[in-house]
Short mmCIF file of C-alpha atoms and ligand atoms in Angstrom, two decimals:
data_model
loop_
_atom_site.label_atom_id
_atom_site.label_comp_id
_atom_site.label_asym_id
_atom_site.label_seq_id
_atom_site.Cartn_x
_atom_site.Cartn_y
_atom_site.Cartn_z
CA MET A 74 104.19 114.65 68.76
CA LEU A 75 104.42 110.79 68.42
CA ASN A 76 103.00 108.81 65.44
CA PHE A 77 99.55 107.49 65.98
CA ASP A 78 96.86 105.38 64.25
CA TYR A 79 93.41 106.17 65.68
CA SER A 80 89.89 104.98 64.99
CA ASN A 81 86.87 104.75 67.13
CA LYS A 82 83.97 102.76 65.90
CA THR A 83 81.59 103.50 68.81
CA ARG A 84 78.45 105.21 67.59
CA ILE A 85 77.19 107.60 70.34
CA VAL A 86 73.42 108.23 70.47
CA PHE A 87 73.05 111.11 72.89
CA GLY A 88 70.20 112.97 74.50
CA LYS A 89 66.74 112.94 76.03
CA GLY A 90 64.71 109.81 75.51
CA THR A 91 67.37 108.02 73.41
CA GLU A 92 67.12 104.74 75.38
CA THR A 93 63.79 104.08 73.63
CA GLN A 94 65.79 103.66 70.34
CA VAL A 95 67.67 100.66 71.69
CA GLY A 96 65.52 97.99 70.01
CA SER A 97 66.00 99.45 66.50
CA LEU A 98 69.74 100.01 67.16
CA VAL A 99 70.29 96.42 68.24
CA LYS A 100 68.12 94.72 65.51
CA PRO A 101 70.71 94.99 62.70
CA TYR A 102 73.17 93.02 64.83
CA ALA A 103 71.08 90.33 66.50
CA GLU A 104 67.62 88.98 67.22
CA LYS A 105 68.56 87.43 70.51
CA ILE A 106 70.85 89.02 72.98
CA LEU A 107 72.23 88.99 76.56
CA LEU A 108 70.86 91.89 78.59
CA HIS A 109 73.46 92.46 81.32
CA TYR A 110 72.97 94.87 84.32
CA GLY A 111 73.95 95.53 87.90
CA GLY A 112 72.38 95.40 91.31
CA GLY A 113 68.95 96.76 90.47
CA SER A 114 69.24 100.51 90.00
CA ILE A 115 67.81 100.07 86.45
CA LYS A 116 64.73 98.39 87.73
CA LYS A 117 64.13 101.01 90.45
CA SER A 118 64.39 103.87 87.94
CA GLY A 119 62.14 102.25 85.36
CA LEU A 120 64.85 102.03 82.71
CA TYR A 121 64.69 98.26 82.67
CA ASP A 122 61.02 98.41 81.56
CA ARG A 123 61.70 100.97 78.83
CA VAL A 124 64.58 98.90 77.49
CA ALA A 125 62.64 95.66 77.58
CA ALA A 126 59.70 97.30 75.78
CA SER A 127 61.92 98.77 73.06
CA LEU A 128 63.62 95.41 72.46
CA ARG A 129 60.31 93.58 72.26
CA GLU A 130 58.85 96.17 69.91
CA SER A 131 61.79 95.54 67.52
CA GLY A 132 61.38 91.79 67.75
CA VAL A 133 64.64 91.32 69.73
CA SER A 134 64.38 88.65 72.41
CA PHE A 135 66.73 88.58 75.39
CA VAL A 136 68.15 86.43 78.13
CA GLU A 137 69.17 88.37 81.18
CA LEU A 138 72.04 88.37 83.67
CA GLY A 139 71.93 90.93 86.46
CA GLY A 140 73.97 91.15 89.60
CA VAL A 141 77.13 92.79 88.46
CA GLN A 142 78.89 94.27 91.53
CA PRO A 143 81.02 97.41 91.50
CA ASN A 144 84.59 96.19 90.73
CA PRO A 145 83.07 93.46 88.53
CA ARG A 146 83.86 89.91 89.55
CA LEU A 147 85.37 87.11 87.42
CA SER A 148 82.87 84.53 88.85
CA LEU A 149 79.89 86.30 87.32
CA ILE A 150 81.79 86.72 84.05
CA HIS A 151 82.35 82.97 83.95
CA GLN A 152 78.55 82.47 84.47
CA GLY A 153 77.85 84.94 81.64
CA ILE A 154 80.20 83.12 79.26
CA GLU A 155 78.43 79.79 79.95
CA LEU A 156 74.98 81.38 79.57
CA CYS A 157 75.84 82.89 76.18
CA ARG A 158 77.28 79.57 74.98
CA ARG A 159 74.22 77.59 76.17
CA GLU A 160 71.71 80.06 74.63
CA GLY A 161 73.67 80.62 71.42
CA ILE A 162 73.91 84.32 72.04
CA GLY A 163 76.21 86.50 69.92
CA PHE A 164 75.55 90.10 71.19
CA ILE A 165 75.59 91.65 74.64
CA LEU A 166 73.75 94.81 75.71
CA ALA A 167 75.17 96.30 78.92
CA VAL A 168 72.87 98.63 80.78
CA GLY A 169 74.69 100.31 83.67
CA GLY A 170 77.92 101.92 84.76
CA GLY A 171 81.49 100.98 84.06
CA SER A 172 81.34 97.78 86.08
CA VAL A 173 78.44 96.36 84.02
CA ILE A 174 80.05 97.43 80.68
CA ASP A 175 83.44 95.93 81.70
CA SER A 176 81.76 92.72 82.77
CA ALA A 177 79.98 92.55 79.40
CA LYS A 178 83.25 93.17 77.51
CA ALA A 179 84.97 90.34 79.48
CA ILE A 180 82.04 87.97 78.71
CA ALA A 181 82.36 89.04 75.07
CA MET A 182 86.01 88.06 75.09
CA GLY A 183 85.44 84.76 76.81
CA VAL A 184 82.63 83.28 74.70
CA PRO A 185 84.73 82.56 71.60
CA TYR A 186 87.85 81.55 73.58
CA ASP A 187 88.67 77.97 74.52
CA GLY A 188 90.58 78.66 77.75
CA ASP A 189 89.83 80.73 80.81
CA VAL A 190 89.16 84.49 79.89
CA TRP A 191 91.34 85.46 82.89
CA ASP A 192 94.37 84.32 80.80
CA PHE A 193 94.11 87.59 78.86
CA PHE A 194 94.13 89.76 81.93
CA ALA A 195 96.92 87.80 83.64
CA THR A 196 99.26 87.83 80.63
CA GLY A 197 98.17 90.63 78.39
CA LYS A 198 98.12 88.32 75.39
CA PRO A 199 96.17 89.57 72.37
CA ILE A 200 92.55 88.58 71.68
CA GLU A 201 91.61 87.44 68.17
CA THR A 202 87.88 88.20 68.40
CA ALA A 203 85.02 89.10 70.79
CA LEU A 204 81.26 89.28 70.60
CA PRO A 205 79.93 92.82 69.80
CA VAL A 206 78.89 94.79 72.85
CA ALA A 207 76.60 97.85 73.08
CA THR A 208 75.76 99.97 76.09
CA ILE A 209 73.22 102.17 77.70
CA LEU A 210 75.31 104.23 80.12
CA THR A 211 73.72 105.01 83.51
CA LEU A 212 76.89 106.53 85.15
CA PRO A 213 79.21 108.91 83.41
CA ALA A 214 82.62 108.06 84.81
CA THR A 215 84.79 105.34 83.34
CA GLY A 216 84.47 106.18 79.62
CA SER A 217 84.01 102.38 79.09
CA GLU A 218 81.07 103.24 76.83
CA ALA A 219 83.62 104.18 74.07
CA SER A 220 86.90 102.86 75.42
CA ASP A 221 88.92 99.81 74.37
CA GLY A 222 89.36 98.74 77.93
CA THR A 223 87.86 96.48 80.61
CA VAL A 224 88.90 96.06 84.24
CA VAL A 225 88.04 92.84 86.09
CA THR A 226 88.50 91.63 89.68
CA ASN A 227 89.57 88.07 90.23
CA GLU A 228 88.14 87.81 93.78
CA GLU A 229 89.86 84.61 94.63
CA ALA A 230 93.32 85.86 93.77
CA GLN A 231 92.60 89.45 95.07
CA LEU A 232 93.79 90.76 91.71
CA LYS A 233 92.19 93.61 89.68
CA LEU A 234 93.67 93.87 86.21
CA PRO A 235 92.90 95.95 83.11
CA TYR A 236 92.81 94.68 79.55
CA GLY A 237 92.59 96.66 76.35
CA ASP A 238 92.04 96.01 72.68
CA VAL A 239 90.20 98.11 70.01
CA ILE A 240 88.01 95.04 69.31
CA LEU A 241 86.35 95.81 72.71
CA ARG A 242 85.05 99.27 71.80
CA PRO A 243 81.29 99.02 71.96
CA VAL A 244 79.45 99.13 68.60
CA PHE A 245 77.06 101.79 69.98
CA SER A 246 76.42 103.55 73.22
CA ILE A 247 73.23 105.36 74.28
CA MET A 248 73.72 108.28 76.61
CA ASN A 249 70.76 110.17 78.02
CA PRO A 250 71.80 112.71 80.66
CA GLU A 251 68.40 112.38 82.38
CA LEU A 252 69.35 108.83 83.41
CA TYR A 253 72.03 110.35 85.72
CA PHE A 254 69.52 112.27 87.91
CA THR A 255 69.09 109.16 90.11
CA LEU A 256 72.82 108.85 90.90
CA PRO A 257 73.72 109.23 94.62
CA GLU A 258 76.17 112.06 95.42
CA ASN A 259 79.11 109.78 96.12
CA GLN A 260 78.85 108.21 92.67
CA VAL A 261 78.83 111.62 91.09
CA ALA A 262 82.06 112.45 92.99
CA ASN A 263 83.56 109.07 91.99
CA GLY A 264 82.65 109.60 88.32
CA VAL A 265 84.14 113.17 88.19
CA CYS A 266 87.40 112.03 89.81
CA ASP A 267 87.72 109.12 87.46
CA MET A 268 87.11 111.15 84.29
CA MET A 269 89.53 113.85 85.43
CA SER A 270 92.06 111.14 86.07
CA HIS A 271 91.65 109.75 82.62
CA ILE A 272 92.67 113.13 81.24
CA MET A 273 95.50 113.71 83.67
CA GLU A 274 96.98 110.18 82.89
CA ARG A 275 97.34 111.58 79.32
CA TYR A 276 98.14 115.20 80.07
CA PHE A 277 101.18 114.51 82.32
CA THR A 278 103.67 113.41 79.63
CA ASN A 279 107.24 113.83 78.56
CA THR A 280 106.13 114.20 74.93
CA THR A 281 106.50 117.73 73.54
CA HIS A 282 104.72 119.58 70.69
CA THR A 283 101.35 118.42 71.87
CA ASP A 284 99.56 121.81 71.83
CA VAL A 285 96.26 120.54 70.37
CA THR A 286 95.77 117.76 72.92
CA ASP A 287 97.18 119.92 75.75
CA GLY A 288 94.61 122.50 75.08
CA LEU A 289 91.78 119.89 74.79
CA CYS A 290 92.78 118.28 78.04
CA GLU A 291 92.88 121.62 79.86
CA SER A 292 89.51 122.67 78.50
CA VAL A 293 87.78 119.40 79.35
CA LEU A 294 89.20 119.41 82.86
CA ARG A 295 87.94 122.94 83.54
CA THR A 296 84.57 121.99 82.02
CA ILE A 297 84.25 118.96 84.35
CA MET A 298 85.08 121.05 87.46
CA SER A 299 82.73 123.91 86.72
CA ASN A 300 79.76 121.56 85.88
CA ALA A 301 80.42 119.30 88.83
CA ARG A 302 80.06 122.38 91.02
CA ILE A 303 76.72 123.16 89.38
CA LEU A 304 75.53 119.54 90.06
CA LYS A 305 76.62 119.91 93.70
CA ARG A 306 73.86 122.50 94.19
CA ASP A 307 71.44 121.49 91.37
CA HIS A 308 71.49 117.71 91.01
CA THR A 309 69.00 117.47 88.14
CA ASN A 310 70.49 120.18 85.93
CA TYR A 311 70.24 118.57 82.48
CA ASP A 312 72.79 120.81 80.82
CA ALA A 313 75.44 120.29 83.41
CA TRP A 314 74.90 116.53 83.20
CA ALA A 315 75.14 116.73 79.43
CA GLU A 316 78.52 118.48 79.72
CA ILE A 317 79.82 115.96 82.29
CA ALA A 318 78.59 112.98 80.24
CA LEU A 319 80.26 114.15 77.02
CA ALA A 320 83.41 115.03 78.97
CA GLY A 321 83.48 111.57 80.47
CA THR A 322 83.39 109.94 76.98
CA VAL A 323 85.94 112.32 75.44
CA ALA A 324 88.20 111.81 78.43
CA HIS A 325 88.72 108.15 77.69
CA ASN A 326 87.91 107.44 74.06
CA GLY A 327 91.54 107.89 73.07
CA LEU A 328 91.24 111.35 71.47
CA LEU A 329 93.04 113.23 74.25
CA GLY A 330 96.03 110.86 74.20
CA LEU A 331 96.82 111.15 70.47
CA GLY A 332 100.50 111.56 69.74
CA ARG A 333 101.49 111.50 73.49
CA GLU A 334 103.09 108.98 75.71
CA GLU A 335 100.49 108.25 78.39
CA ASP A 336 101.11 107.57 82.09
CA TRP A 337 98.55 105.36 83.93
CA GLY A 338 100.68 105.10 87.09
CA CYS A 339 97.86 106.41 89.34
CA HIS A 340 95.28 104.08 87.76
CA ASN A 341 97.39 100.98 88.30
CA MET A 342 98.25 101.95 91.90
CA GLU A 343 94.59 102.58 92.53
CA HIS A 344 93.59 99.15 91.13
CA GLU A 345 95.70 97.61 93.91
CA LEU A 346 93.53 99.45 96.49
CA SER A 347 90.34 98.21 94.86
CA ALA A 348 91.62 94.66 94.62
CA ILE A 349 92.31 94.32 98.36
CA TYR A 350 89.92 96.78 99.88
CA ASP A 351 87.06 96.95 97.27
CA VAL A 352 87.10 100.73 97.40
CA ALA A 353 85.37 102.76 94.62
CA HIS A 354 87.78 103.43 91.82
CA GLY A 355 87.14 107.19 91.72
CA ALA A 356 87.56 107.56 95.49
CA GLY A 357 90.87 105.66 95.32
CA LEU A 358 92.10 107.95 92.49
CA ALA A 359 91.23 111.11 94.48
CA VAL A 360 93.68 109.96 97.16
CA VAL A 361 96.39 108.47 95.02
CA THR A 362 96.66 111.19 92.40
CA PRO A 363 97.71 114.20 94.62
CA ALA A 364 100.20 111.93 96.47
CA TRP A 365 101.67 110.83 93.10
CA MET A 366 101.93 114.49 92.09
CA ARG A 367 103.72 115.44 95.32
CA HIS A 368 106.11 112.49 94.83
CA ILE A 369 107.30 113.59 91.39
CA TYR A 370 106.47 117.25 90.71
CA LYS A 371 110.02 118.53 91.46
CA GLU A 372 111.51 116.45 88.64
CA HIS A 373 108.86 117.60 86.15
CA LEU A 374 108.19 121.23 87.06
CA PRO A 375 107.15 122.67 83.65
CA ILE A 376 104.14 120.38 83.17
CA PHE A 377 103.00 120.85 86.77
CA VAL A 378 103.35 124.64 86.41
CA GLN A 379 101.29 124.55 83.14
CA PHE A 380 98.64 122.49 84.93
CA ALA A 381 98.57 124.89 87.84
CA VAL A 382 98.13 127.93 85.66
CA ASN A 383 96.00 126.61 82.80
CA VAL A 384 93.72 124.23 84.62
CA MET A 385 93.65 125.24 88.31
CA GLY A 386 93.83 129.02 87.56
CA VAL A 387 96.86 129.78 89.78
CA GLY A 388 97.77 133.35 89.10
CA GLY A 389 100.46 135.74 90.26
CA GLY A 390 104.26 135.61 89.76
CA LEU A 391 106.08 132.70 88.19
CA ARG A 392 109.35 133.30 89.96
CA ASP A 393 108.88 130.52 92.48
CA LEU A 394 107.84 127.72 90.14
CA GLU A 395 107.77 125.07 92.87
CA ALA A 396 105.24 127.15 94.84
CA VAL A 397 103.08 127.54 91.66
CA ALA A 398 103.14 123.74 91.04
CA LEU A 399 102.37 122.95 94.62
CA GLU A 400 99.40 125.40 94.70
CA GLY A 401 98.01 123.64 91.62
CA ILE A 402 98.19 120.26 93.41
CA ARG A 403 96.65 121.81 96.54
CA ARG A 404 93.77 123.21 94.54
CA LEU A 405 93.18 119.84 92.85
CA GLN A 406 93.00 118.12 96.21
CA ALA A 407 90.72 120.85 97.57
CA PHE A 408 88.39 120.26 94.56
CA PHE A 409 88.20 116.51 95.30
CA THR A 410 87.47 117.34 98.97
CA GLU A 411 84.77 119.74 97.87
CA MET A 412 83.22 116.81 95.87
CA GLY A 413 83.15 114.85 99.12
CA GLN A 414 86.13 112.56 98.57
CA PRO A 415 88.59 111.46 101.25
CA SER A 416 92.10 112.86 101.00
CA THR A 417 94.04 110.03 102.66
CA LEU A 418 94.21 106.22 102.54
CA ALA A 419 93.08 106.32 106.17
CA GLY A 420 89.96 108.10 105.00
CA LEU A 421 89.31 105.10 102.73
CA GLY A 422 89.70 102.82 105.73
CA ILE A 423 93.16 101.63 104.65
CA ASP A 424 96.14 101.32 107.04
CA SER A 425 99.85 100.64 106.38
CA ARG A 426 99.52 96.80 106.51
CA HIS A 427 99.39 96.04 102.83
CA LEU A 428 101.32 98.98 101.34
CA ALA A 429 104.47 96.95 100.49
CA GLN A 430 102.37 94.14 99.01
CA MET A 431 100.43 96.64 96.80
CA ALA A 432 103.64 98.33 95.63
CA TYR A 433 104.99 94.94 94.63
CA LYS A 434 101.76 94.03 92.79
CA ALA A 435 101.63 97.35 91.04
CA THR A 436 105.06 96.73 89.55
CA HIS A 437 104.86 92.98 88.81
CA TRP A 438 102.69 90.69 86.71
CA PRO A 439 100.96 87.83 88.48
CA ASP A 440 103.81 85.47 87.38
CA GLY A 441 106.38 87.70 89.19
CA SER A 442 107.93 89.29 86.13
CA PRO A 443 108.47 93.07 86.21
CA LYS A 444 105.56 95.20 85.01
CA PRO A 445 106.29 98.82 83.92
CA LEU A 446 104.50 101.44 85.93
CA GLY A 447 104.00 105.09 84.93
CA GLY A 448 105.15 107.23 81.97
CA LEU A 449 106.05 110.75 82.99
CA LYS A 450 108.21 109.14 85.59
CA LYS A 451 108.82 105.44 85.37
CA LEU A 452 108.02 104.26 88.86
CA SER A 453 109.93 101.58 90.68
CA GLU A 454 108.47 99.40 93.44
CA GLN A 455 110.13 101.90 95.91
CA ASP A 456 108.45 104.82 94.10
CA ALA A 457 105.03 103.09 94.35
CA LEU A 458 105.61 102.47 98.10
CA ALA A 459 106.61 106.09 98.56
CA VAL A 460 103.35 107.27 96.83
CA TYR A 461 101.22 104.99 99.06
CA GLN A 462 103.05 106.24 102.17
CA LEU A 463 102.50 109.85 101.14
CA ALA A 464 98.79 109.07 100.64
CA LEU A 465 98.49 107.37 104.06
O1 NZQ B 266 74.53 98.02 90.32
P1 NZQ B 266 73.47 99.10 90.26
O2 NZQ B 266 72.33 98.76 91.06
O3 NZQ B 266 73.18 99.46 88.84
O4 NZQ B 266 74.12 100.37 91.01
C1 NZQ B 266 75.31 101.05 90.59
C2 NZQ B 266 76.48 100.73 91.47
O5 NZQ B 266 76.13 100.41 92.81
C3 NZQ B 266 75.08 102.48 90.79
N1 NZQ B 266 74.44 103.19 89.67
C4 NZQ B 266 74.85 103.16 88.32
N2 NZQ B 266 74.04 103.94 87.64
C5 NZQ B 266 73.10 104.44 88.47
C6 NZQ B 266 73.42 103.97 89.78
N3 NZQ B 266 72.60 104.28 90.83
C7 NZQ B 266 71.56 105.11 90.64
N4 NZQ B 266 71.32 105.67 89.46
C8 NZQ B 266 72.03 105.33 88.31
N5 NZQ B 266 71.74 105.93 87.15
O6 NZQ B 266 76.45 103.02 90.95
C9 NZQ B 266 77.25 102.00 91.61
C10 NZQ B 266 78.62 102.01 90.92
O7 NZQ B 266 78.56 101.49 89.60
P2 NZQ B 266 79.91 101.17 88.82
O8 NZQ B 266 79.49 100.63 87.45
O9 NZQ B 266 80.70 100.23 89.69
O10 NZQ B 266 80.66 102.49 88.75
P3 NZQ B 266 81.63 103.12 87.64
O11 NZQ B 266 80.89 103.42 86.45
O12 NZQ B 266 82.42 104.14 88.31
O13 NZQ B 266 82.61 101.87 87.23
C11 NZQ B 266 83.70 101.47 87.97
C12 NZQ B 266 84.50 100.36 87.42
O14 NZQ B 266 84.98 100.63 86.09
C13 NZQ B 266 86.41 100.42 86.04
C14 NZQ B 266 86.81 100.66 87.46
O15 NZQ B 266 88.03 100.12 87.79
C15 NZQ B 266 85.72 100.03 88.29
O16 NZQ B 266 85.91 98.60 88.31
N6 NZQ B 266 87.07 101.25 85.03
C16 NZQ B 266 86.86 100.91 83.70
C17 NZQ B 266 87.49 101.57 82.66
C18 NZQ B 266 87.26 101.17 81.25
N7 NZQ B 266 86.68 100.03 80.97
O17 NZQ B 266 87.73 101.82 80.29
C19 NZQ B 266 88.38 102.66 82.87
C20 NZQ B 266 88.37 103.17 84.25
O18 NZQ B 266 89.63 103.74 84.55
C21 NZQ B 266 88.02 102.19 85.37
O19 NZQ B 266 89.19 101.56 85.82
ZN1 ZN B 267 89.48 105.23 85.68
#
């Protein structure tokens, strides 16, 4: 196990009706806030009205900025930064999925910074401070409600880049599983694939003596799959949503990566798909992950065998380890298909035209300097291209 230093300041207020507490939870931080949201699902569901009422009851006034698109755009973040400065706002409440939360985090980074907030994403340089952000999560998927990360799309440059710092963890997040009943099926599938990927990016490691986190990863992965299957036939099953929601937070709040080298190769290769083709992050991961596994499993058989047996339930003899590992990968892909995800890049509407460009971007910073990719296997530009070709 590697050394680590872990803290997570995000207070999670979880359960039925919890969104009505938002006013009293915000009040100790600010009397005037930015209310940030997406394309309108919160108005349709009535959540917007409940949030506005709770804020008013607690004497918290708000300025609002809606319109966050999936794969949140830098241009709206620039508008949000200007708005906060003009209105003297020092606190942001994000009500939505990962895109809204990430947009809020980027605005929070940009308000106290003199230059363009994109500098942080393009160079990875550290932030000194950021406005506090809180969330009401409407889509369990990204884990952004308790993560230190944000992922932003610079639409002009066709770049989608992540940024992380513990300062960005929300101060609180409200999670009511009933809010997820209105999610369309494809977003459920995207969310499930994303949270599973967050665990697999940590699980597949060269670090040894990680029994505690191995076991946690395996248990949370199995829990996600079994409850996602319940939701497939019973979309408003509160208990299944509660399991999925908690799993999504645990998957990406840092706990499951303690003491382990993490990977993140699939995430970074997926971001290149989203940057050019604007595909949903979870759908992209469902295609890239099995291809990445097939590209590297022979060099790392023990962890792929452990995954096949402990997570995917592959039984029988262990004399042909390659066959066991491959069966685990096949079952993972079959689960993604069962959720309704495509299994190839072609299924996402992507052809071979930009594969070489994406492999280059996945392994280089915007200034052209080399960017490391992957952990279990350090991936070269050629490796990334091979993964994309396998996925095609
Ligand atoms: O915009 P609205 O109208 O709200 O509709 C959204 C959007 O169209 C809809 N939706 C959300 N909650 C709903 C709902 N529809 C009905 N009922 C509800 N309760 O769902 C659509 C997708 O929303 P989005 O926020 O884009 O999805 P998700 O939560 O999957 O976020 C994806 C983004 O997060 C990034 C991804 O790269 C992607 O840009 N990630 C962020 C991470 C982080 N900050 O830690 C980690 C992840 O790995 C990921 O990269
Ligand atoms: Zn993700």
